[in-house]
Short mmCIF file of C-alpha atoms and ligand atoms in Angstrom, two decimals:
data_model
loop_
_atom_site.label_atom_id
_atom_site.label_comp_id
_atom_site.label_asym_id
_atom_site.label_seq_id
_atom_site.Cartn_x
_atom_site.Cartn_y
_atom_site.Cartn_z
CA MET A 19 24.43 11.81 -242.61
CA TYR A 20 26.84 12.16 -239.69
CA SER A 21 29.06 15.21 -239.81
CA GLN A 22 32.61 14.60 -240.96
CA GLY A 23 33.84 15.66 -237.51
CA LEU A 24 32.05 12.82 -235.77
CA ILE A 25 32.97 9.95 -238.05
CA GLY A 26 36.50 11.29 -238.62
CA ALA A 27 38.55 12.21 -241.64
CA ASP A 28 38.85 9.58 -244.35
CA SER A 29 42.47 8.49 -244.22
CA SER A 30 41.81 5.22 -246.07
CA THR A 31 43.99 6.33 -248.99
CA THR A 32 47.09 6.07 -246.78
CA GLU A 33 46.42 2.44 -245.79
CA SER A 34 48.70 -0.04 -247.52
CA GLU A 35 47.31 -3.03 -249.40
CA GLU A 36 49.32 -5.25 -247.10
CA PHE A 37 47.58 -3.78 -244.03
CA LEU A 38 44.15 -4.14 -245.59
CA ALA A 39 44.83 -7.74 -246.63
CA ALA A 40 46.11 -8.66 -243.16
CA PHE A 41 42.97 -7.14 -241.63
CA GLN A 42 40.73 -9.01 -244.07
CA SER A 43 42.40 -12.30 -243.25
CA ARG A 44 41.69 -11.75 -239.55
CA ILE A 45 38.05 -11.20 -240.49
CA ASP A 46 38.05 -14.30 -242.69
CA ARG A 47 39.46 -16.35 -239.81
CA GLU A 48 36.46 -15.15 -237.74
CA GLU A 49 38.71 -13.35 -235.23
CA LYS A 50 36.91 -10.67 -233.23
CA ILE A 51 38.23 -7.16 -233.75
CA GLU A 52 38.62 -5.25 -230.47
CA PRO A 53 38.73 -1.46 -229.98
CA ASN A 54 42.53 -1.13 -229.68
CA ASP A 55 43.30 -3.39 -232.64
CA PRO A 56 44.53 -1.76 -235.84
CA MET A 57 41.60 -1.40 -238.24
CA PRO A 58 40.98 0.32 -241.57
CA GLU A 59 39.48 3.77 -241.18
CA GLY A 60 36.53 2.70 -243.37
CA TYR A 61 35.75 -0.16 -240.98
CA ARG A 62 35.77 2.22 -238.02
CA ARG A 63 33.61 4.76 -239.84
CA THR A 64 31.08 2.12 -240.90
CA LEU A 65 30.75 0.93 -237.33
CA VAL A 66 30.41 4.42 -235.85
CA ARG A 67 27.70 5.14 -238.43
CA GLN A 68 25.76 1.92 -237.94
CA ILE A 69 26.10 1.61 -234.16
CA GLY A 70 25.31 5.32 -233.72
CA GLN A 71 22.16 5.05 -235.86
CA HIS A 72 21.20 1.89 -234.02
CA ALA A 73 21.65 3.57 -230.60
CA HIS A 74 19.58 6.57 -231.69
CA SER A 75 16.84 4.23 -232.94
CA GLU A 76 16.58 2.64 -229.51
CA ILE A 77 16.36 6.04 -227.81
CA VAL A 78 13.88 7.59 -230.26
CA GLY A 79 12.04 4.24 -230.29
CA MET A 80 11.07 4.86 -226.66
CA LEU A 81 8.79 7.74 -227.72
CA PRO A 82 5.98 6.07 -229.71
CA GLU A 83 5.45 3.45 -227.00
CA GLY A 84 6.12 5.80 -224.08
CA ASN A 85 3.10 7.68 -225.38
CA TRP A 86 0.87 4.75 -224.28
CA ILE A 87 2.25 3.93 -220.81
CA ALA A 88 -0.32 6.09 -219.03
CA ARG A 89 -3.11 4.66 -221.21
CA ALA A 90 -2.31 0.94 -221.01
CA PRO A 91 -5.60 -0.94 -220.46
CA THR A 92 -4.56 -2.95 -217.36
CA LEU A 93 -1.90 -2.85 -214.67
CA ARG A 94 -0.24 -5.97 -216.14
CA ARG A 95 -0.02 -4.33 -219.58
CA LYS A 96 1.29 -1.12 -218.04
CA MET A 97 4.05 -2.97 -216.16
CA ALA A 98 5.12 -4.89 -219.27
CA LEU A 99 5.16 -1.74 -221.42
CA LEU A 100 7.04 0.26 -218.82
CA ALA A 101 9.66 -2.48 -218.58
CA LYS A 102 9.93 -2.67 -222.37
CA VAL A 103 10.43 1.06 -222.83
CA GLN A 104 13.03 1.03 -220.06
CA ASP A 105 14.81 -1.86 -221.83
CA GLU A 106 14.99 0.19 -225.04
CA GLY A 107 16.71 2.98 -223.10
CA GLY A 108 19.20 0.42 -221.78
CA HIS A 109 19.85 -0.88 -225.32
CA GLY A 110 20.64 2.66 -226.42
CA LEU A 111 23.16 2.98 -223.61
CA TYR A 112 24.95 -0.32 -224.40
CA LEU A 113 25.16 0.80 -228.01
CA TYR A 114 26.47 4.30 -227.24
CA SER A 115 29.11 2.60 -225.06
CA ALA A 116 30.07 0.27 -227.94
CA ALA A 117 30.40 3.29 -230.27
CA GLU A 118 32.47 5.15 -227.67
CA THR A 119 35.14 2.44 -227.90
CA LEU A 120 35.71 3.72 -231.45
CA GLY A 121 36.58 7.25 -230.36
CA VAL A 122 33.29 9.16 -230.45
CA SER A 123 31.68 10.36 -227.26
CA ARG A 124 28.09 9.86 -226.20
CA GLU A 125 27.78 13.65 -225.86
CA GLN A 126 28.83 14.12 -229.50
CA MET A 127 26.36 11.50 -230.69
CA THR A 128 23.57 12.98 -228.57
CA GLU A 129 24.28 16.46 -229.94
CA GLU A 130 23.95 15.16 -233.52
CA LEU A 131 20.65 13.51 -232.67
CA LEU A 132 19.20 16.56 -230.95
CA ALA A 133 20.27 18.81 -233.81
CA GLY A 134 18.32 16.56 -236.19
CA LYS A 135 21.53 15.64 -238.07
CA ALA A 136 21.71 11.94 -237.14
CA LYS A 137 19.74 9.13 -238.74
CA TYR A 138 17.63 6.66 -236.82
CA SER A 139 15.28 3.95 -238.03
CA SER A 140 12.47 5.17 -240.30
CA ILE A 141 9.96 3.10 -238.34
CA PHE A 142 9.86 5.51 -235.41
CA ASN A 143 8.48 8.32 -237.53
CA TYR A 144 5.00 6.79 -237.62
CA PRO A 145 2.33 7.64 -235.02
CA THR A 146 0.86 5.23 -232.44
CA LEU A 147 -2.86 5.88 -232.83
CA THR A 148 -4.48 3.07 -230.83
CA TRP A 149 -3.56 0.49 -228.17
CA ALA A 150 -3.30 -2.12 -230.92
CA ASP A 151 -0.32 -0.17 -232.28
CA ILE A 152 1.58 -1.18 -229.14
CA GLY A 153 0.85 -4.82 -230.00
CA ALA A 154 1.88 -4.28 -233.61
CA ILE A 155 5.14 -2.58 -232.61
CA GLY A 156 6.12 -5.42 -230.26
CA TRP A 157 5.16 -8.10 -232.76
CA LEU A 158 6.38 -6.53 -236.01
CA VAL A 159 8.96 -3.89 -235.10
CA ASP A 160 10.69 -5.93 -232.42
CA GLY A 161 10.25 -9.00 -234.62
CA ALA A 162 12.06 -7.23 -237.46
CA ALA A 163 14.67 -5.92 -235.04
CA ILE A 164 15.38 -9.46 -233.79
CA MET A 165 15.67 -10.80 -237.33
CA ASN A 166 18.26 -8.12 -238.07
CA GLN A 167 20.06 -8.30 -234.71
CA ILE A 168 20.53 -12.05 -234.23
CA PRO A 169 23.18 -12.10 -236.98
CA LEU A 170 24.74 -8.97 -235.44
CA CYS A 171 25.59 -11.14 -232.38
CA ARG A 172 28.24 -12.60 -234.74
CA CYS A 173 29.43 -9.19 -235.96
CA SER A 174 33.22 -9.03 -236.35
CA PHE A 175 33.51 -6.08 -233.95
CA GLY A 176 33.58 -7.49 -230.39
CA PRO A 177 31.81 -4.73 -228.40
CA TYR A 178 28.90 -4.51 -230.88
CA ALA A 179 28.51 -8.30 -231.02
CA ARG A 180 28.52 -8.62 -227.22
CA ALA A 181 25.99 -5.79 -226.79
CA MET A 182 23.70 -7.52 -229.28
CA ILE A 183 23.62 -10.79 -227.33
CA ARG A 184 22.04 -9.07 -224.36
CA VAL A 185 19.79 -6.89 -226.51
CA CYS A 186 18.40 -9.90 -228.41
CA LYS A 187 17.41 -11.70 -225.21
CA GLU A 188 15.34 -8.70 -224.18
CA GLU A 189 13.87 -8.17 -227.66
CA SER A 190 12.47 -11.73 -227.61
CA PHE A 191 10.38 -10.83 -224.56
CA HIS A 192 9.27 -7.62 -226.33
CA GLN A 193 8.17 -9.51 -229.41
CA ARG A 194 6.14 -11.99 -227.37
CA GLN A 195 4.37 -9.32 -225.35
CA GLY A 196 3.41 -7.57 -228.62
CA TYR A 197 2.15 -10.76 -230.25
CA GLU A 198 0.17 -11.58 -227.13
CA ILE A 199 -1.56 -8.19 -227.26
CA MET A 200 -2.46 -8.81 -230.92
CA MET A 201 -3.66 -12.33 -230.16
CA GLU A 202 -5.96 -11.10 -227.38
CA LEU A 203 -7.38 -8.30 -229.54
CA ALA A 204 -7.85 -10.61 -232.51
CA LYS A 205 -9.99 -12.98 -230.47
CA GLY A 206 -11.87 -10.16 -228.72
CA SER A 207 -14.90 -8.13 -229.81
CA GLU A 208 -15.49 -7.12 -233.43
CA GLU A 209 -14.12 -3.63 -232.64
CA GLN A 210 -10.99 -5.07 -231.04
CA LYS A 211 -10.35 -7.33 -234.03
CA GLU A 212 -10.80 -4.36 -236.36
CA MET A 213 -8.35 -2.34 -234.28
CA ALA A 214 -5.77 -5.13 -234.51
CA GLN A 215 -6.26 -5.44 -238.28
CA ASP A 216 -5.98 -1.67 -238.73
CA ALA A 217 -2.71 -1.63 -236.76
CA LEU A 218 -1.32 -4.47 -238.90
CA ASN A 219 -2.39 -2.59 -242.04
CA ARG A 220 -0.50 0.53 -240.96
CA TRP A 221 2.66 -1.12 -239.54
CA TRP A 222 3.27 -3.89 -242.08
CA TRP A 223 4.94 -1.89 -244.84
CA PRO A 224 6.94 0.42 -242.55
CA SER A 225 8.24 -2.73 -240.78
CA LEU A 226 9.50 -4.11 -244.10
CA MET A 227 11.27 -0.79 -244.70
CA MET A 228 13.29 -1.28 -241.51
CA PHE A 229 15.57 -3.68 -243.40
CA GLY A 230 16.76 -0.86 -245.65
CA PRO A 231 16.86 -0.46 -249.44
CA HIS A 232 17.02 -3.38 -251.85
CA ASP A 233 20.49 -4.95 -252.07
CA SER A 234 21.00 -3.36 -255.48
CA ASP A 235 20.55 0.11 -253.87
CA SER A 236 22.34 -0.59 -250.58
CA GLN A 237 25.39 1.69 -250.49
CA HIS A 238 27.19 -0.01 -247.62
CA GLY A 239 25.88 -3.57 -247.87
CA ASP A 240 28.62 -5.34 -249.84
CA GLN A 241 31.51 -3.85 -247.88
CA SER A 242 29.76 -4.48 -244.54
CA MET A 243 29.21 -8.11 -245.55
CA ALA A 244 32.86 -8.49 -246.58
CA TRP A 245 33.92 -7.12 -243.18
CA LYS A 246 31.37 -9.42 -241.50
CA ILE A 247 29.68 -6.51 -239.78
CA LYS A 248 26.51 -7.65 -241.54
CA ARG A 249 26.06 -11.40 -242.08
CA PHE A 250 22.99 -11.22 -244.30
CA SER A 251 21.91 -8.65 -246.86
CA ASN A 252 18.92 -6.32 -246.42
CA ASP A 253 16.75 -8.36 -248.82
CA GLN A 254 17.72 -11.71 -247.29
CA LEU A 255 16.66 -10.54 -243.84
CA ARG A 256 13.44 -8.97 -245.15
CA GLU A 257 12.51 -12.28 -246.86
CA LYS A 258 13.20 -14.23 -243.66
CA PHE A 259 11.00 -11.81 -241.73
CA ILE A 260 8.11 -12.10 -244.19
CA ASN A 261 8.32 -15.89 -244.20
CA ALA A 262 8.29 -16.04 -240.39
CA THR A 263 5.57 -13.43 -239.85
CA VAL A 264 2.87 -14.26 -242.41
CA PRO A 265 1.99 -17.59 -240.70
CA GLN A 266 1.84 -15.77 -237.34
CA ALA A 267 -0.75 -13.35 -238.78
CA LYS A 268 -2.76 -16.25 -240.21
CA PHE A 269 -2.64 -18.07 -236.88
CA ILE A 270 -4.46 -15.21 -235.13
CA GLY A 271 -6.88 -14.64 -238.02
CA LEU A 272 -5.45 -11.36 -239.35
CA SER A 273 -4.59 -10.69 -242.96
CA VAL A 274 -1.36 -9.18 -244.21
CA PRO A 275 -2.18 -6.07 -246.30
CA ASP A 276 -0.43 -7.23 -249.46
CA PRO A 277 -2.62 -8.45 -252.35
CA ASP A 278 0.44 -9.90 -254.11
CA LEU A 279 1.41 -12.13 -251.22
CA GLN A 280 1.53 -15.75 -252.34
CA TRP A 281 3.36 -18.88 -251.22
CA ASN A 282 5.97 -19.95 -253.76
CA ALA A 283 6.66 -23.66 -253.28
CA GLU A 284 9.71 -23.59 -255.52
CA LYS A 285 11.58 -21.01 -253.47
CA GLN A 286 9.93 -22.18 -250.21
CA GLY A 287 9.04 -18.59 -249.38
CA TYR A 288 6.44 -15.91 -250.09
CA ASP A 289 6.28 -13.79 -253.22
CA HIS A 290 5.16 -10.32 -252.19
CA GLY A 291 4.37 -6.84 -253.40
CA GLU A 292 6.80 -3.93 -253.69
CA ILE A 293 7.53 -1.43 -250.94
CA ASP A 294 6.65 2.19 -251.65
CA TRP A 295 10.24 3.43 -251.83
CA SER A 296 9.18 7.04 -252.30
CA GLU A 297 7.59 6.89 -248.84
CA PHE A 298 10.77 5.34 -247.42
CA LYS A 299 12.93 8.09 -248.94
CA ALA A 300 10.62 10.82 -247.66
CA VAL A 301 10.65 9.42 -244.10
CA VAL A 302 14.43 8.96 -244.07
CA SER A 303 14.96 12.50 -245.32
CA GLY A 304 12.89 14.01 -242.51
CA GLU A 305 9.47 14.22 -244.16
CA GLY A 306 7.69 11.43 -242.28
CA GLN A 307 4.57 12.02 -240.21
CA MET A 308 6.41 12.26 -236.90
CA ASN A 309 10.03 13.28 -237.68
CA ARG A 310 9.70 16.80 -236.30
CA ASP A 311 7.75 15.70 -233.23
CA ARG A 312 10.33 13.05 -232.38
CA ILE A 313 13.24 15.50 -232.43
CA ARG A 314 11.23 18.11 -230.52
CA ASP A 315 10.30 15.51 -227.87
CA ARG A 316 13.88 14.24 -227.55
CA ASN A 317 15.07 17.81 -227.05
CA LYS A 318 12.43 18.38 -224.39
CA ALA A 319 13.36 15.14 -222.59
CA HIS A 320 17.04 16.14 -222.75
CA ASP A 321 16.33 19.62 -221.35
CA ASP A 322 14.02 18.25 -218.65
CA GLY A 323 16.77 15.81 -217.63
CA ALA A 324 19.47 18.49 -217.31
CA TRP A 325 19.11 18.61 -213.52
CA VAL A 326 19.70 14.84 -213.30
CA ARG A 327 22.94 15.10 -215.29
CA GLU A 328 24.06 18.08 -213.20
CA ALA A 329 23.26 16.28 -209.94
CA ALA A 330 25.05 13.11 -211.07
CA LEU A 331 28.10 15.15 -212.09
CA ALA A 332 28.14 17.09 -208.82
CA HIS A 333 27.90 13.81 -206.90
CA ALA A 334 30.74 12.28 -208.93
CA GLN A 335 32.91 15.38 -208.38
CA LYS A 336 32.22 15.33 -204.67
CA ARG A 337 33.22 11.68 -204.45
CA ALA A 338 36.35 12.32 -206.50
CA ASN A 339 37.30 15.24 -204.23
CA LYS A 340 36.74 13.17 -201.11
CA GLN A 341 38.93 10.39 -202.45
CA HIS A 342 41.55 12.94 -203.40
CA ILE A 343 41.96 14.52 -199.91
CA PRO A 344 43.25 11.47 -198.01
CA GLN A 345 45.54 10.67 -200.93
CA GLU A 346 47.15 14.14 -200.68
CA ALA A 347 47.29 13.89 -196.92
CA ALA A 348 49.13 10.60 -197.24
CA GLU A 349 51.84 12.21 -199.40
N1 FAQ B 13 15.72 3.86 -241.59
O1 FAQ B 13 23.58 0.99 -247.47
P1 FAQ B 13 22.42 0.70 -246.59
C1 FAQ B 13 15.19 -1.00 -232.75
C2 FAQ B 13 19.94 4.23 -244.44
S1 FAQ B 13 15.53 -1.72 -234.25
C3 FAQ B 13 16.57 4.91 -241.70
O2 FAQ B 13 21.67 -0.55 -246.85
P2 FAQ B 13 23.37 -0.32 -244.06
C4 FAQ B 13 14.59 -1.82 -231.64
C5 FAQ B 13 21.30 3.73 -244.01
O3 FAQ B 13 21.56 4.11 -242.69
C6 FAQ B 13 15.87 -0.43 -235.43
N2 FAQ B 13 17.68 4.86 -242.49
O4 FAQ B 13 22.88 0.82 -245.06
C7 FAQ B 13 13.37 -1.21 -231.08
C8 FAQ B 13 22.19 4.43 -245.03
O5 FAQ B 13 22.29 5.81 -244.72
P3 FAQ B 13 23.71 6.58 -244.46
C9 FAQ B 13 17.31 -0.10 -235.53
C10 FAQ B 13 17.90 3.71 -243.15
O6 FAQ B 13 23.83 0.36 -242.81
C11 FAQ B 13 12.16 -1.82 -231.29
C12 FAQ B 13 21.33 4.36 -246.28
O7 FAQ B 13 19.98 4.23 -245.84
N3 FAQ B 13 18.10 -1.21 -235.95
O8 FAQ B 13 15.47 0.14 -232.67
C13 FAQ B 13 17.06 2.58 -243.04
O9 FAQ B 13 24.31 -1.26 -244.72
C14 FAQ B 13 10.98 -1.29 -230.78
C15 FAQ B 13 21.72 3.23 -247.22
O10 FAQ B 13 21.38 1.93 -246.65
C16 FAQ B 13 19.33 -1.06 -236.47
O11 FAQ B 13 19.81 0.04 -236.63
C17 FAQ B 13 15.92 2.70 -242.23
N4 FAQ B 13 15.04 1.70 -242.08
O12 FAQ B 13 22.02 -1.15 -243.73
C18 FAQ B 13 13.40 -0.05 -230.31
C19 FAQ B 13 20.05 -2.33 -236.80
N5 FAQ B 13 17.55 1.59 -243.82
O13 FAQ B 13 24.24 6.10 -243.15
C20 FAQ B 13 12.22 0.50 -229.77
C21 FAQ B 13 21.48 -2.11 -237.20
C22 FAQ B 13 18.67 2.08 -244.40
O14 FAQ B 13 24.62 6.22 -245.61
C23 FAQ B 13 11.00 -0.14 -230.02
N6 FAQ B 13 21.59 -1.53 -238.50
N7 FAQ B 13 18.87 3.35 -243.99
O15 FAQ B 13 23.35 8.03 -244.41
C24 FAQ B 13 21.62 -2.24 -239.66
O16 FAQ B 13 21.53 -3.46 -239.66
C25 FAQ B 13 21.84 -1.49 -240.94
O17 FAQ B 13 22.36 -0.22 -240.63
C26 FAQ B 13 20.56 -1.34 -241.84
C27 FAQ B 13 20.94 -0.53 -243.08
C28 FAQ B 13 20.05 -2.70 -242.26
C29 FAQ B 13 19.45 -0.58 -241.09
#
């Protein structure tokens, strides 16, 4: 999805087998790869793609929840949500910084996002219709994000792995605040319980889509696993998420909207129904309910923030000039 210019030309054909084997043995020895280390072009491109998409997801992911800050039901809920949305912005910035170590600039990545050319997680193209959606996002979306990101703390690329350690600590708080909202609603009035169930009904399947296509359809999965960028496949992580989350729903008296869901004692996990992959494909290709709104709102936020960037730049230039004068005088 990224333009060729951003990811870089594919020069993998010029890499010798010896070079590729030496790189693979570093990976196999669990050595961390750092930005200035020699690396196959395909490895660099995979990371720019994945980290860039991940960073954009964090930034676009601020929008559905940001929509509810002014309508949070209590001051405590408002403070928690505000802090969470701010954390997501911070996660985006760590991730853009990690991608920058691979030779792409944050400005380039931002331009791709604003032009609607960059991918970000499908989940953020669904609307947040009620307060219970904020609970469902924290519980399910952050829950799925944690399941996917804990193994990324052991990613072979150092800057991505280190960013993930900090991100995961914050995501755990996000998941708990979401589950707590759902728990309170589920034990509240009939209307509140219905609202919680309705949110679970709408967010369950999109949350399962966050893990990506089935392994058999995953274009990048095998190579990313061999390079130890990914430690588990899309389906393995999705199964882990289902197995962890179904008992949490039961515990608060909500039902998972999947008639085929059944405990399978032999595999010690749940059998479940199939995702609607046509919906997934439509959302990923820009036809989800909120794709256009998200890009429009990001562009507006970017334009509204122009004065902040200009002021920060002017301040930095002024400081640089000040520092420069005594240096010249000293010469
Ligand atoms: N949505 O070959 P694979 C968060 C694309 S968490 C959109 O299997 P891969 C926290 C994929 O990019 C959400 N596109 O790809 C938060 C590829 O397209 P490409 C973000 C998807 O990379 C919580 C194509 O399909 N988390 O933001 C999706 O091996 C609450 C083929 O797929 C991450 O990004 C999808 N769901 O595996 C924030 C985690 N799934 O590039 C605010 C890091 C697949 O060829 C509020 N990323 N695609 O055009 C990953 O772990 C991986 O990139 C996967 C996909 C697992 C997402």
